mmCIF file of C-alpha atoms and ligand atoms in Angstrom:
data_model
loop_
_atom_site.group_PDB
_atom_site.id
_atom_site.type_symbol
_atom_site.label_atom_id
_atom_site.label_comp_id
_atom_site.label_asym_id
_atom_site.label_seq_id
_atom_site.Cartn_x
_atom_site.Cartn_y
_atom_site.Cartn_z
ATOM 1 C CA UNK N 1 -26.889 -8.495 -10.397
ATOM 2 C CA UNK N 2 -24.515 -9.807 -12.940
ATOM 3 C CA UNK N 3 -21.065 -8.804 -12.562
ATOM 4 C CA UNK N 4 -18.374 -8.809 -14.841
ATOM 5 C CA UNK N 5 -14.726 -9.271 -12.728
ATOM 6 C CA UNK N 6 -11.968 -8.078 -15.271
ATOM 7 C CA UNK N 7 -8.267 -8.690 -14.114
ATOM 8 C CA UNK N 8 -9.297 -11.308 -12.117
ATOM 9 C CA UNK N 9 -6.202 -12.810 -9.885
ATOM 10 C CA UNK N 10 -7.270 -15.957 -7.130
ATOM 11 C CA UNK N 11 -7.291 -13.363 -4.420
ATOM 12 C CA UNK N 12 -10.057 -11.592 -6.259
ATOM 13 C CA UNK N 13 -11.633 -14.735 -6.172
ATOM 14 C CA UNK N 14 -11.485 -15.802 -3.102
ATOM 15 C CA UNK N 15 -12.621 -12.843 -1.582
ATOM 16 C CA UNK N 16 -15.054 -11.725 -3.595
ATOM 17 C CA UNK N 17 -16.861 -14.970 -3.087
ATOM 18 C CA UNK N 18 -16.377 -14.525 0.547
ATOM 19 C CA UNK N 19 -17.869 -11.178 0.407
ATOM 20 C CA UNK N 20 -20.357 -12.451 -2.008
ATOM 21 C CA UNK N 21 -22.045 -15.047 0.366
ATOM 22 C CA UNK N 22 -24.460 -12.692 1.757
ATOM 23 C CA UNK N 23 -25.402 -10.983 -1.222
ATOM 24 C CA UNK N 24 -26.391 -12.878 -4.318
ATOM 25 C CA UNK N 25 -24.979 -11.319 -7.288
ATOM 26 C CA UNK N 26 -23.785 -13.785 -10.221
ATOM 27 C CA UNK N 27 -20.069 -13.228 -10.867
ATOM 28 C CA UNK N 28 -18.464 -14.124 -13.743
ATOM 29 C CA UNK N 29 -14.898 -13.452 -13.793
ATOM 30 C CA UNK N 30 -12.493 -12.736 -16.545
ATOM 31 C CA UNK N 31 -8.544 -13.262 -16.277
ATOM 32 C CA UNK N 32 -8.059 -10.447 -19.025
ATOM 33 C CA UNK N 33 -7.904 -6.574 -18.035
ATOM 34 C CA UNK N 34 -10.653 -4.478 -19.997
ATOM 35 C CA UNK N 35 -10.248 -2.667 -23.136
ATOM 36 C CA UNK N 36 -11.250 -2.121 -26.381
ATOM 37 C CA UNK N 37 -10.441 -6.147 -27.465
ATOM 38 C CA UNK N 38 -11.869 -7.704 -24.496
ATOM 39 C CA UNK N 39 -14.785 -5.335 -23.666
ATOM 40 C CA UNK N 40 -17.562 -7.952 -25.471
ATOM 41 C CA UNK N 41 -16.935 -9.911 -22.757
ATOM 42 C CA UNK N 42 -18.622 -7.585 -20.666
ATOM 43 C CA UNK N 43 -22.016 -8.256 -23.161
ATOM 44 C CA UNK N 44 -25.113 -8.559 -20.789
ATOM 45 C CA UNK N 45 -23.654 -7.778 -17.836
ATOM 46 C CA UNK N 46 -25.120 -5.026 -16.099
ATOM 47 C CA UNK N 47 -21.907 -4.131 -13.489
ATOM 48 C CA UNK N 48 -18.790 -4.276 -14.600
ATOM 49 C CA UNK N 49 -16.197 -4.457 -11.643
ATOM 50 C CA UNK N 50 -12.643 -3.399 -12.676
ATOM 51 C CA UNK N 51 -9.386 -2.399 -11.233
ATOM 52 C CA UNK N 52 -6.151 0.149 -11.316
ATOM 53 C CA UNK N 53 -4.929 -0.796 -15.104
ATOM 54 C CA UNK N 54 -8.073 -1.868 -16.521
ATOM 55 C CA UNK N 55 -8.721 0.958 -19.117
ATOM 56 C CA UNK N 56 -12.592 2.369 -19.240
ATOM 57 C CA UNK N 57 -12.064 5.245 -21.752
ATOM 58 C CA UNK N 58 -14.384 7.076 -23.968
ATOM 59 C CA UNK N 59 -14.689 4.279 -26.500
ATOM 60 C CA UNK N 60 -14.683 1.313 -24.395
ATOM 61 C CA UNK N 61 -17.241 2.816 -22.084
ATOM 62 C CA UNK N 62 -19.239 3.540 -25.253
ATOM 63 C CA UNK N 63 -18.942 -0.503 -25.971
ATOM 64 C CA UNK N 64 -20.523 -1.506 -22.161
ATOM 65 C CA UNK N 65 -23.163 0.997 -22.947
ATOM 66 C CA UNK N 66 -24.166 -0.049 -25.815
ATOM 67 C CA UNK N 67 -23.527 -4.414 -24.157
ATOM 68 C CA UNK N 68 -26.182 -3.424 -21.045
ATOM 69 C CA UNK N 69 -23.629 -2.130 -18.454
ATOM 70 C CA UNK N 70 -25.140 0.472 -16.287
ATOM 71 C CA UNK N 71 -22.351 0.837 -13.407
ATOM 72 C CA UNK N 72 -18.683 0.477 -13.204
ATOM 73 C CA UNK N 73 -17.374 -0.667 -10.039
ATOM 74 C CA UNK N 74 -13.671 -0.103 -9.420
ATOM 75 C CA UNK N 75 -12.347 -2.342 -6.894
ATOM 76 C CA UNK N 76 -9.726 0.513 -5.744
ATOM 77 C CA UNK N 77 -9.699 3.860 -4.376
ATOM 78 C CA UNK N 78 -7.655 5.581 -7.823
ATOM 79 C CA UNK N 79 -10.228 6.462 -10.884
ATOM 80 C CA UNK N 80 -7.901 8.008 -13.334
ATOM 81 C CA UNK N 81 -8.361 4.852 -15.651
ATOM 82 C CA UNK N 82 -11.940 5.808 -15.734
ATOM 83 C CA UNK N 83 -13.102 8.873 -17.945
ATOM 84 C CA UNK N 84 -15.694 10.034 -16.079
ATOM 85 C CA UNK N 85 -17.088 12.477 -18.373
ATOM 86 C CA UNK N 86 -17.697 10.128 -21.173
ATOM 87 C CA UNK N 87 -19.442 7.859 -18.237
ATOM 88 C CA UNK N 88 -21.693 10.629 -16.787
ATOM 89 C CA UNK N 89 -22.610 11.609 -21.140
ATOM 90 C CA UNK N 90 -23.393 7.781 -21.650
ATOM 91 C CA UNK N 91 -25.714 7.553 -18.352
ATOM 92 C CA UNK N 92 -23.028 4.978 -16.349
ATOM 93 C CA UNK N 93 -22.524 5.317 -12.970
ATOM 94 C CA UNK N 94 -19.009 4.866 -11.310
ATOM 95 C CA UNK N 95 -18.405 3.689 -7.844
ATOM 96 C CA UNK N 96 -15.024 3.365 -6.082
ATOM 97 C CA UNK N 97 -13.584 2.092 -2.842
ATOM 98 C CA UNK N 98 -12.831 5.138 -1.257
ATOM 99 C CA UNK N 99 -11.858 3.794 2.183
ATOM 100 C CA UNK N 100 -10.657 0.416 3.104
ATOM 101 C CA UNK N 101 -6.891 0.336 4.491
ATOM 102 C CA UNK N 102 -5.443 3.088 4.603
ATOM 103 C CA UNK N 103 -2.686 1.414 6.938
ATOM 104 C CA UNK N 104 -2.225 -0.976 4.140
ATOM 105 C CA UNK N 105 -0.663 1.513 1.570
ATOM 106 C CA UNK N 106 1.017 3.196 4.194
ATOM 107 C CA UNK N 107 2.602 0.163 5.996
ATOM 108 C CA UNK N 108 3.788 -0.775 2.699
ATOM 109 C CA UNK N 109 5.509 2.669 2.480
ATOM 110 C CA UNK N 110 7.072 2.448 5.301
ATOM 111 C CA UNK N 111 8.543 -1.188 4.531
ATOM 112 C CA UNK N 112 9.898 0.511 1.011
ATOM 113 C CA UNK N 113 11.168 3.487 2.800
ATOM 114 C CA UNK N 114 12.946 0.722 5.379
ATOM 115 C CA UNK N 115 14.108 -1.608 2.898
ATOM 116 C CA UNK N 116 15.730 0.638 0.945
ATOM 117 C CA UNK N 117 16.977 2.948 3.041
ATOM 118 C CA UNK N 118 18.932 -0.425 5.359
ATOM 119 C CA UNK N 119 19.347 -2.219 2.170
ATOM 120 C CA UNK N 120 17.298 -4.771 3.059
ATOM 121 C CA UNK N 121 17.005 -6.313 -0.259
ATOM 122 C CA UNK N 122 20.767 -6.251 -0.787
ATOM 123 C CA UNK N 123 21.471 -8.239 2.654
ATOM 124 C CA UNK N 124 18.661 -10.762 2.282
ATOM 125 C CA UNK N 125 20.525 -11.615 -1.025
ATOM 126 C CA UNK N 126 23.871 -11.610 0.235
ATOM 127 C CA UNK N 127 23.192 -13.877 3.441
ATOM 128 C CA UNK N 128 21.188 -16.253 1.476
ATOM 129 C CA UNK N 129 24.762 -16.944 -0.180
ATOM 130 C CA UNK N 130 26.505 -16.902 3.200
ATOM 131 C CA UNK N 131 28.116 -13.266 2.215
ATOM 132 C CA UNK N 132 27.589 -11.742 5.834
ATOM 133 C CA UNK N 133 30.078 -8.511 4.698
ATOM 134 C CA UNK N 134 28.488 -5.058 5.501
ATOM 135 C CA UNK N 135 30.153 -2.986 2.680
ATOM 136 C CA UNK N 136 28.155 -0.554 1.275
ATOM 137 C CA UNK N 137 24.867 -1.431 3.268
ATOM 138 C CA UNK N 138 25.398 1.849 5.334
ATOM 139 C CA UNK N 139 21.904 3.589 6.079
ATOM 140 C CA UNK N 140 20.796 6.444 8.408
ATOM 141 C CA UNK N 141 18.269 7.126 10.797
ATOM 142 C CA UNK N 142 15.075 8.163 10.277
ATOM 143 C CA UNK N 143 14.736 9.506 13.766
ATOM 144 C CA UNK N 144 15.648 13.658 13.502
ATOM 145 C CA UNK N 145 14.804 13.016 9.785
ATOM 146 C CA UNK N 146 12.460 15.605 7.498
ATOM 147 C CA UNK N 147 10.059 13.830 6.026
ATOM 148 C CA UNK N 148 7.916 15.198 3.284
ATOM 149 C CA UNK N 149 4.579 13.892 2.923
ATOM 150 C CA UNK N 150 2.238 15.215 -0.982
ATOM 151 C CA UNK N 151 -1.068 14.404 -0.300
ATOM 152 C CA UNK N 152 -2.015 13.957 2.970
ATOM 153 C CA UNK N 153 -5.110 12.386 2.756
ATOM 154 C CA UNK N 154 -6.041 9.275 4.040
ATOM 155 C CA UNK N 155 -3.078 7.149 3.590
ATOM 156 C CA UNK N 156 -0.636 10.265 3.819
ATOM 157 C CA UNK N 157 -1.902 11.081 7.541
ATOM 158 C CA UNK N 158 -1.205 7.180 8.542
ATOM 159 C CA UNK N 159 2.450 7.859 7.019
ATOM 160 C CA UNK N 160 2.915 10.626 8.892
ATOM 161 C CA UNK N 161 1.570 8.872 12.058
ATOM 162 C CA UNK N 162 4.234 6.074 11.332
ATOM 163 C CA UNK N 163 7.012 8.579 10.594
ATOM 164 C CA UNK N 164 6.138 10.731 13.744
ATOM 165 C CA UNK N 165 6.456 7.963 15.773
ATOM 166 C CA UNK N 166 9.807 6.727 14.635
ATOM 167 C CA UNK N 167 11.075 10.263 15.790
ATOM 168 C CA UNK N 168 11.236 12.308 12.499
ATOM 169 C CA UNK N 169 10.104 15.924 11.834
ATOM 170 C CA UNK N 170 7.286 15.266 8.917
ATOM 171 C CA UNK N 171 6.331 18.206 6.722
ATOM 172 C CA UNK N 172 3.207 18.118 4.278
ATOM 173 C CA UNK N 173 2.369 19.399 1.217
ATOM 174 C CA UNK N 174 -1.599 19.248 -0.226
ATOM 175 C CA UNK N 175 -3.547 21.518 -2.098
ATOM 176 C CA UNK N 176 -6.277 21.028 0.662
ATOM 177 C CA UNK N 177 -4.392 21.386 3.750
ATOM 178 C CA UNK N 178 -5.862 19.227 6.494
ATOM 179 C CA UNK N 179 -6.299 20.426 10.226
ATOM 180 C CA UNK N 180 -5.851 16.614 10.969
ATOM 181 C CA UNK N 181 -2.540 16.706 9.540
ATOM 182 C CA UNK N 182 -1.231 19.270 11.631
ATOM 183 C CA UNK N 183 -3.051 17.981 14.892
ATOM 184 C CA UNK N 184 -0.637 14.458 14.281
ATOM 185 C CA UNK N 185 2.317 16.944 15.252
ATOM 186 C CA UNK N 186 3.286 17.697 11.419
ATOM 187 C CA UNK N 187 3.244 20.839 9.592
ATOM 188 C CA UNK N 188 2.576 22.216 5.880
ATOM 189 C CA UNK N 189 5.314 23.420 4.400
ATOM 190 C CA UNK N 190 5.682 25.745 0.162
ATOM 191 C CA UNK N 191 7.083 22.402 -2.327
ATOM 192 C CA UNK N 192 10.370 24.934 -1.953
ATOM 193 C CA UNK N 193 10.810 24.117 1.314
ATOM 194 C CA UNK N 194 10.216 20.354 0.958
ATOM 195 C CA UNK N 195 12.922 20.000 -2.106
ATOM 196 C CA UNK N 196 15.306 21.768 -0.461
ATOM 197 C CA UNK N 197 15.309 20.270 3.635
ATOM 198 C CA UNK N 198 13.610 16.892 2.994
ATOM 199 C CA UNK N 199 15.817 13.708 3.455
ATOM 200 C CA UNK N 200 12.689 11.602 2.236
ATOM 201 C CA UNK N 201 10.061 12.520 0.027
ATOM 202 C CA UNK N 202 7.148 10.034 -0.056
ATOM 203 C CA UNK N 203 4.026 10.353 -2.737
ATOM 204 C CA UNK N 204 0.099 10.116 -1.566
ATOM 205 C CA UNK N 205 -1.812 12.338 -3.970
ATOM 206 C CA UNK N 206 -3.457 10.882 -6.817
ATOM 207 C CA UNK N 207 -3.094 11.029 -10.606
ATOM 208 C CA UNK N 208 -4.801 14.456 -11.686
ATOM 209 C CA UNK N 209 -3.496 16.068 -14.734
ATOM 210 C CA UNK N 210 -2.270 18.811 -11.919
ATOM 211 C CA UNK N 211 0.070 16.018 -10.057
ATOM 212 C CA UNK N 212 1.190 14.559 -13.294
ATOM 213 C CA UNK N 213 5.286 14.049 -13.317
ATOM 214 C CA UNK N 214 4.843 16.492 -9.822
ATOM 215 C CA UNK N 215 8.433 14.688 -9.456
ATOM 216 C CA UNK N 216 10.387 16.167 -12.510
ATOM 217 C CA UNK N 217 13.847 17.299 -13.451
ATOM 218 C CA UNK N 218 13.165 20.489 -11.935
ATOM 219 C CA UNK N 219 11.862 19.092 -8.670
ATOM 220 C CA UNK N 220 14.667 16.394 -8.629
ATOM 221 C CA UNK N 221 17.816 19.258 -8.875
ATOM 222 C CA UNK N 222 16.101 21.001 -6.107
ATOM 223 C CA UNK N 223 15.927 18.742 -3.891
ATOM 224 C CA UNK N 224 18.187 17.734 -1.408
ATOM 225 C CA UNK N 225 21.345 15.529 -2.506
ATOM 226 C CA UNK N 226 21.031 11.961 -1.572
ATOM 227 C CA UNK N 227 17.120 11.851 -0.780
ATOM 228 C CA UNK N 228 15.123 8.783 -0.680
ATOM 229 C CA UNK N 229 11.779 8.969 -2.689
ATOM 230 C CA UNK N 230 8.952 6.846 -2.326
ATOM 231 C CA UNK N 231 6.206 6.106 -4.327
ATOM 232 C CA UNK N 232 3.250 3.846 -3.296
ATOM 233 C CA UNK N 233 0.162 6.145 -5.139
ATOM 234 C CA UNK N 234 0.492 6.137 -9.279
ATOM 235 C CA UNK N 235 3.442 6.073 -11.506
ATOM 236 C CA UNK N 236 2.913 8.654 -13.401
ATOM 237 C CA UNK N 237 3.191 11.564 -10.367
ATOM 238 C CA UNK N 238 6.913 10.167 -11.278
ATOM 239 C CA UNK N 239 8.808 11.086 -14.266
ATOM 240 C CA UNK N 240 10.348 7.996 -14.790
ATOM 241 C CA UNK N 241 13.100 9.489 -16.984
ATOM 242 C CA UNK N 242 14.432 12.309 -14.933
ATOM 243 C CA UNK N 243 14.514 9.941 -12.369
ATOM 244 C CA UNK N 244 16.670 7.722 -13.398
ATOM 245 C CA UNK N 245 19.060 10.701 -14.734
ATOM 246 C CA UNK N 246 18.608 11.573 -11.110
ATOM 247 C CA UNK N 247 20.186 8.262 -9.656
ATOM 248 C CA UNK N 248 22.481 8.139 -12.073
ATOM 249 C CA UNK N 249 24.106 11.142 -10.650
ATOM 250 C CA UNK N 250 23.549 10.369 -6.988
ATOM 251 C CA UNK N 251 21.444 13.567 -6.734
ATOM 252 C CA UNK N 252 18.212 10.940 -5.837
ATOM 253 C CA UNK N 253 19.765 8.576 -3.272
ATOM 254 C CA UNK N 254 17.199 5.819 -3.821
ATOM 255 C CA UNK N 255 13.981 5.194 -5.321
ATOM 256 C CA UNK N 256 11.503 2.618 -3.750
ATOM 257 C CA UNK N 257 8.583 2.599 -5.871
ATOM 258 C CA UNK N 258 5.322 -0.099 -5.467
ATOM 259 C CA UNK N 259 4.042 1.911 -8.794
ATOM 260 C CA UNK N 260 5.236 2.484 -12.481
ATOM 261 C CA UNK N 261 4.444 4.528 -14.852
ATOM 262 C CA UNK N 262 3.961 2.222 -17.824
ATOM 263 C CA UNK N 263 2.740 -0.685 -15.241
ATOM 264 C CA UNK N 264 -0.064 -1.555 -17.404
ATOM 265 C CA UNK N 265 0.788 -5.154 -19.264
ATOM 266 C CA UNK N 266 3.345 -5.691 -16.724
ATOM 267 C CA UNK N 267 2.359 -5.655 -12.974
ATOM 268 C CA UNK N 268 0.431 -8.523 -11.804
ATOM 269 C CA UNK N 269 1.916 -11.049 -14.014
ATOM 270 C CA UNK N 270 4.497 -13.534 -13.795
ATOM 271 C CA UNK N 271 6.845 -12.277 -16.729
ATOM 272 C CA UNK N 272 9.812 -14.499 -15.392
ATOM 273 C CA UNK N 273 10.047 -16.371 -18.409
ATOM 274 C CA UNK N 274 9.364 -13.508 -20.820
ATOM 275 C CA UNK N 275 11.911 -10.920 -22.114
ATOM 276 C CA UNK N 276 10.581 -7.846 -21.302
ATOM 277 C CA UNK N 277 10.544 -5.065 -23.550
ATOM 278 C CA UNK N 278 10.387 -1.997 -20.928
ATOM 279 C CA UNK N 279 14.051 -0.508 -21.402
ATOM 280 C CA UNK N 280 13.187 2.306 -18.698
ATOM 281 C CA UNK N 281 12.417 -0.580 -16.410
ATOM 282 C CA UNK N 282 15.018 -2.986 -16.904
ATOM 283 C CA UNK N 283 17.598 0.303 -16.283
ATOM 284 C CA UNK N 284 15.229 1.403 -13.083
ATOM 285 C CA UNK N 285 15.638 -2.228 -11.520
ATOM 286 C CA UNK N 286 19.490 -2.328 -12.590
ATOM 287 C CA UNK N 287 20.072 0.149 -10.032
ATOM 288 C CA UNK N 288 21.141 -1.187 -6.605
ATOM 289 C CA UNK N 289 19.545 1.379 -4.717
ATOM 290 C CA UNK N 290 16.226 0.712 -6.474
ATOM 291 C CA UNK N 291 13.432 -1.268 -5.203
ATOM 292 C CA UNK N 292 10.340 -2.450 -7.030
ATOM 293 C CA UNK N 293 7.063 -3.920 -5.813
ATOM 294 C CA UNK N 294 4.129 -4.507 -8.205
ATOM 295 C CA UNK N 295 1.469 -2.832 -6.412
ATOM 296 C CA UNK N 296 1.092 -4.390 -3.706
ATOM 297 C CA UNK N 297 0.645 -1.846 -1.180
ATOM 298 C CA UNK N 298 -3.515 -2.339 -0.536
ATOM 299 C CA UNK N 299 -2.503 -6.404 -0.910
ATOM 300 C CA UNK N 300 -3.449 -7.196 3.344
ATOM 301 C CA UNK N 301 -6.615 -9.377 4.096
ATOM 302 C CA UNK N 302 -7.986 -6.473 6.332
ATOM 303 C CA UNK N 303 -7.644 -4.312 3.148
ATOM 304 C CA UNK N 304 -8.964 -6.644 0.976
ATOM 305 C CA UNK N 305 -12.241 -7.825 2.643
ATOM 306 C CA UNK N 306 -13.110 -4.448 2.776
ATOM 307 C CA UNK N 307 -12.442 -3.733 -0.651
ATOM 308 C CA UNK N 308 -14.552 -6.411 -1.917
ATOM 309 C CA UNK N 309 -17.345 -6.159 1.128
ATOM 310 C CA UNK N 310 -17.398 -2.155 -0.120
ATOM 311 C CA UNK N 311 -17.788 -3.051 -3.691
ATOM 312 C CA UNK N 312 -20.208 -5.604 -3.893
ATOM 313 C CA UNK N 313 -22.483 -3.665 -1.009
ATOM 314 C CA UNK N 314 -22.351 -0.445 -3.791
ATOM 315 C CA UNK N 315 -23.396 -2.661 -6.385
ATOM 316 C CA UNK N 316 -26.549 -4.047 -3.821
ATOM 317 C CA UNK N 317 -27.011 -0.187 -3.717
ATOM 318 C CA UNK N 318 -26.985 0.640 -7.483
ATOM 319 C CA UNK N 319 -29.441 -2.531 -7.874
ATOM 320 C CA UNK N 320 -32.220 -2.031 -4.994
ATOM 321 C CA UNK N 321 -31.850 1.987 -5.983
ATOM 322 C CA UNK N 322 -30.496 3.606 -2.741
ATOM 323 C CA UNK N 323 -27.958 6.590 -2.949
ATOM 324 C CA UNK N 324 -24.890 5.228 -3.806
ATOM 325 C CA UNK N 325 -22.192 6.156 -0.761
ATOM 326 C CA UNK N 326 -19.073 5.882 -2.965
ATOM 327 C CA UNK N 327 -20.140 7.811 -6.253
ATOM 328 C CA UNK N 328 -17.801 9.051 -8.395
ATOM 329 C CA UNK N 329 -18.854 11.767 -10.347
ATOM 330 C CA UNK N 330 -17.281 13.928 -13.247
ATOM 331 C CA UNK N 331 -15.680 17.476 -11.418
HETATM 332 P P1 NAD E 401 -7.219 10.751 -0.262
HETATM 333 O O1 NAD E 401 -8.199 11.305 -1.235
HETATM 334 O O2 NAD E 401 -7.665 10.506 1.147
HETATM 335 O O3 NAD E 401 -5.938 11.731 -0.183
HETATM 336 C C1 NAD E 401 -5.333 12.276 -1.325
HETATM 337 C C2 NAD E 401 -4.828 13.658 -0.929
HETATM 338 O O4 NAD E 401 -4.092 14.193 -2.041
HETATM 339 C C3 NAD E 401 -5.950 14.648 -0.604
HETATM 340 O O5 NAD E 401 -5.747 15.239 0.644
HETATM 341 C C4 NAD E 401 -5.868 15.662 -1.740
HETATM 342 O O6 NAD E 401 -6.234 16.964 -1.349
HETATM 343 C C5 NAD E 401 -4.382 15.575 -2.091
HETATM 344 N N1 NAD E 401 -4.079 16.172 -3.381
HETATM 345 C C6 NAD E 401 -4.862 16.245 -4.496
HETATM 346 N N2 NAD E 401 -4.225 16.933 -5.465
HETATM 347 C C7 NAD E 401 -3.018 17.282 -4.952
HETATM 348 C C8 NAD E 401 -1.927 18.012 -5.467
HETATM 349 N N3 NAD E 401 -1.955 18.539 -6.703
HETATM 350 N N4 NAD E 401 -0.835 18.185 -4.687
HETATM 351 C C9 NAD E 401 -0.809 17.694 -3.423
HETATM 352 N N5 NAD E 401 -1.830 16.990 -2.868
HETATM 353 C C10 NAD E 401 -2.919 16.802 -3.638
HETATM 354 O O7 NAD E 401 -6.639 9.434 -0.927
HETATM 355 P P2 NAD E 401 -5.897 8.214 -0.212
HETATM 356 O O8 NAD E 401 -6.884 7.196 0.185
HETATM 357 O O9 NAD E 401 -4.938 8.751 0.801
HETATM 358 O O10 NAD E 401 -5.086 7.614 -1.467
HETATM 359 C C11 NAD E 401 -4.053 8.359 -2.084
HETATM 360 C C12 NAD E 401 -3.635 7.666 -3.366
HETATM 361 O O11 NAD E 401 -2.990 6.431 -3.046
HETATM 362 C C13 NAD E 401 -4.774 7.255 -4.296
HETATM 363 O O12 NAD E 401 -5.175 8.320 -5.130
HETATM 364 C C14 NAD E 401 -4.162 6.133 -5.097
HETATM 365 O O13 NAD E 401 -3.578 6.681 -6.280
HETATM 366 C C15 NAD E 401 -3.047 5.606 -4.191
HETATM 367 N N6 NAD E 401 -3.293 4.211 -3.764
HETATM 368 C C16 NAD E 401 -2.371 3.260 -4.045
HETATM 369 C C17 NAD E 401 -2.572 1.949 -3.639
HETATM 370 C C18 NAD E 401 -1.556 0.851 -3.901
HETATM 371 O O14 NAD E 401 -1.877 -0.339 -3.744
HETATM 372 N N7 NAD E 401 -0.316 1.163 -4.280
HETATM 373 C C19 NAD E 401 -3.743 1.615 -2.956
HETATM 374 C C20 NAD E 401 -4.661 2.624 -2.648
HETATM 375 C C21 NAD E 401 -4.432 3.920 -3.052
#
């Protein structure tokens, strides 16, 4: 089948092809994310395989439609860039990756969560100019720690594993409680209970409009003083705002975040010789007890062969006309 690759980055590439030798489809890749501008490229193309900023809204979907496209294939688990009513009205069928590493994402939690809680980026800068002093590098242990975990899916039960395991007592919060959860050693706990007793607070539900800005002004003055949050899932469960206001007044001890709200046009680019125009940013990443990655928490080989095995495998599926396994589907 022919496949349009938006965002396209050499990794994509690589692996993708990799995955590709098996199955035959003719991919044509395009640097650019999609939107409304670059959507004609997309003309002819009967899949169109996109990723976490790449925008498929009403009217862009409407422009694929009306090119050929027949199935969007996001090369990630998150959909919330995708509005899937307008695709289900317009006859498109959406597929996802709804399972590839979920140690990935939370490995990568766990190295935010250790980094900034050791001040591991503040050392590696001071000993690469021969400053060996400890001041104000002081962290604690995790071990005897609460740990709250929102959303313990997938990637939220692997945290917990990680987090049970270094000693620490992990309480959960979902809106569909797990029995899985509970059989790691952890427990469920009201979002009253994780504010006020946990010491970190780490975020693994996705975007809905129900967990948008779930971390608010409220939230932040109820929790406890000096907690660390993490955020490895979508920006936007964060308001970016209140959390800086937050950090400001040492009520949020540190932020470690590998997702931003207004990521889009930013992450996965090389902006080093750009001024950037993202005030909120620029302040979050002035702070020393900040730490930003640019979503890179699925970025592991194991994590990625399966994401682009998965993908190109559902569009075989969508193509030869067997059930498709990782349907998305308007609620
Ligand atoms: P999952 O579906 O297995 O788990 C998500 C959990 O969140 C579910 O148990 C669900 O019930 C829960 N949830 C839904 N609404 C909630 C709410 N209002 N409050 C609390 N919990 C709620 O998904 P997963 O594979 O664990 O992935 C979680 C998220 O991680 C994805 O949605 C995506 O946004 C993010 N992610 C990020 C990266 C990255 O590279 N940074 C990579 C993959 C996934």
């Amino acid at each position: 089948m022919e496949i349009a690759v938006y965002s396209a980055k050499p990794y994509d590439r690589e692996y993708l092809e990799a995955a590709n030798a098996t199955m035959g489809h003719r991919l044509q890749y395009f640097d650019a994310g999609l939107d409304g501008e670059t959507v004609a490229l997309a003309s002819g193309h009967g899949a169109v395989c996109i990723f976490v900023n790449d925008k498929a809204d009403a009217d862009v979907l409407e422009a694929l439609a009306l090119g050929g496209t027949k199935l969007i294939a996001l090369r990630c688990t998150g959909f919330n860039n995708v509005d899937l009513n307008a695709a289900r009205n317009l006859g498109l069928k959406v597929v996802r990756v709804v399972d590839y590493s979920p140690n990935s994402v939370a490995e990568h939690a766990v190295a935010l969560l250790m980094a900034i809680n050791r001040k591991i980026h503040r050392a590696y800068n001071r000993t690469r100019d021969c400053n060996f002093a400890l001041d104000g590098l002081m962290g604690f242990d995790v071990a005897g720690k609460t740990v709250a975990v929102v959303g313990t899916g997938k990637i939220g039960r692997v945290f917990a594993k990680i987090m049970l395991g270094f000693g620490a007592d992990v309480i959960g919060y979902d809106t569909f409680p797990s029995p899985e959860f509970e059989a790691l050693g952890a427990r469920y706990a009201v979002p009253g209970e994780i504010g006020a007793s946990a010491d970190i607070i780490s975020l693994h539900c996705p975007l809905t409009p129900d967990t948008y800005h779930i971390i608010d002004a409220t939230m932040l003055s109820r929790a406890k003083r000096g907690a660390l949050l993490i955020n490895t899932s979508r920006g936007a469960l964060v308001d970016t705002e209140a959390v800086i206001d937050a950090l400001r007044s040492g009520q949020l001890g540190g932020l470690a975040i590998d997702v931003y709200e207004q990521e889009a046009g930013v992450f996965f680019r090389d902006l080093s010789n750009t001024i950037i125009n993202d005030d909120t940013l620029l302040r979050l990443m002035s702070f020393p007890n900040v730490i930003v990655t640019g979503h890179q928490a699925f970025l592991t080989r194991e994590a990625v062969t399966t994401i682009c095995q998965t993908t190109l495998q559902s569009v075989t599926e969508f193509e030869t006309g067997q059930p498709l396994s990782n349907e998305v589907k308007a609620p």
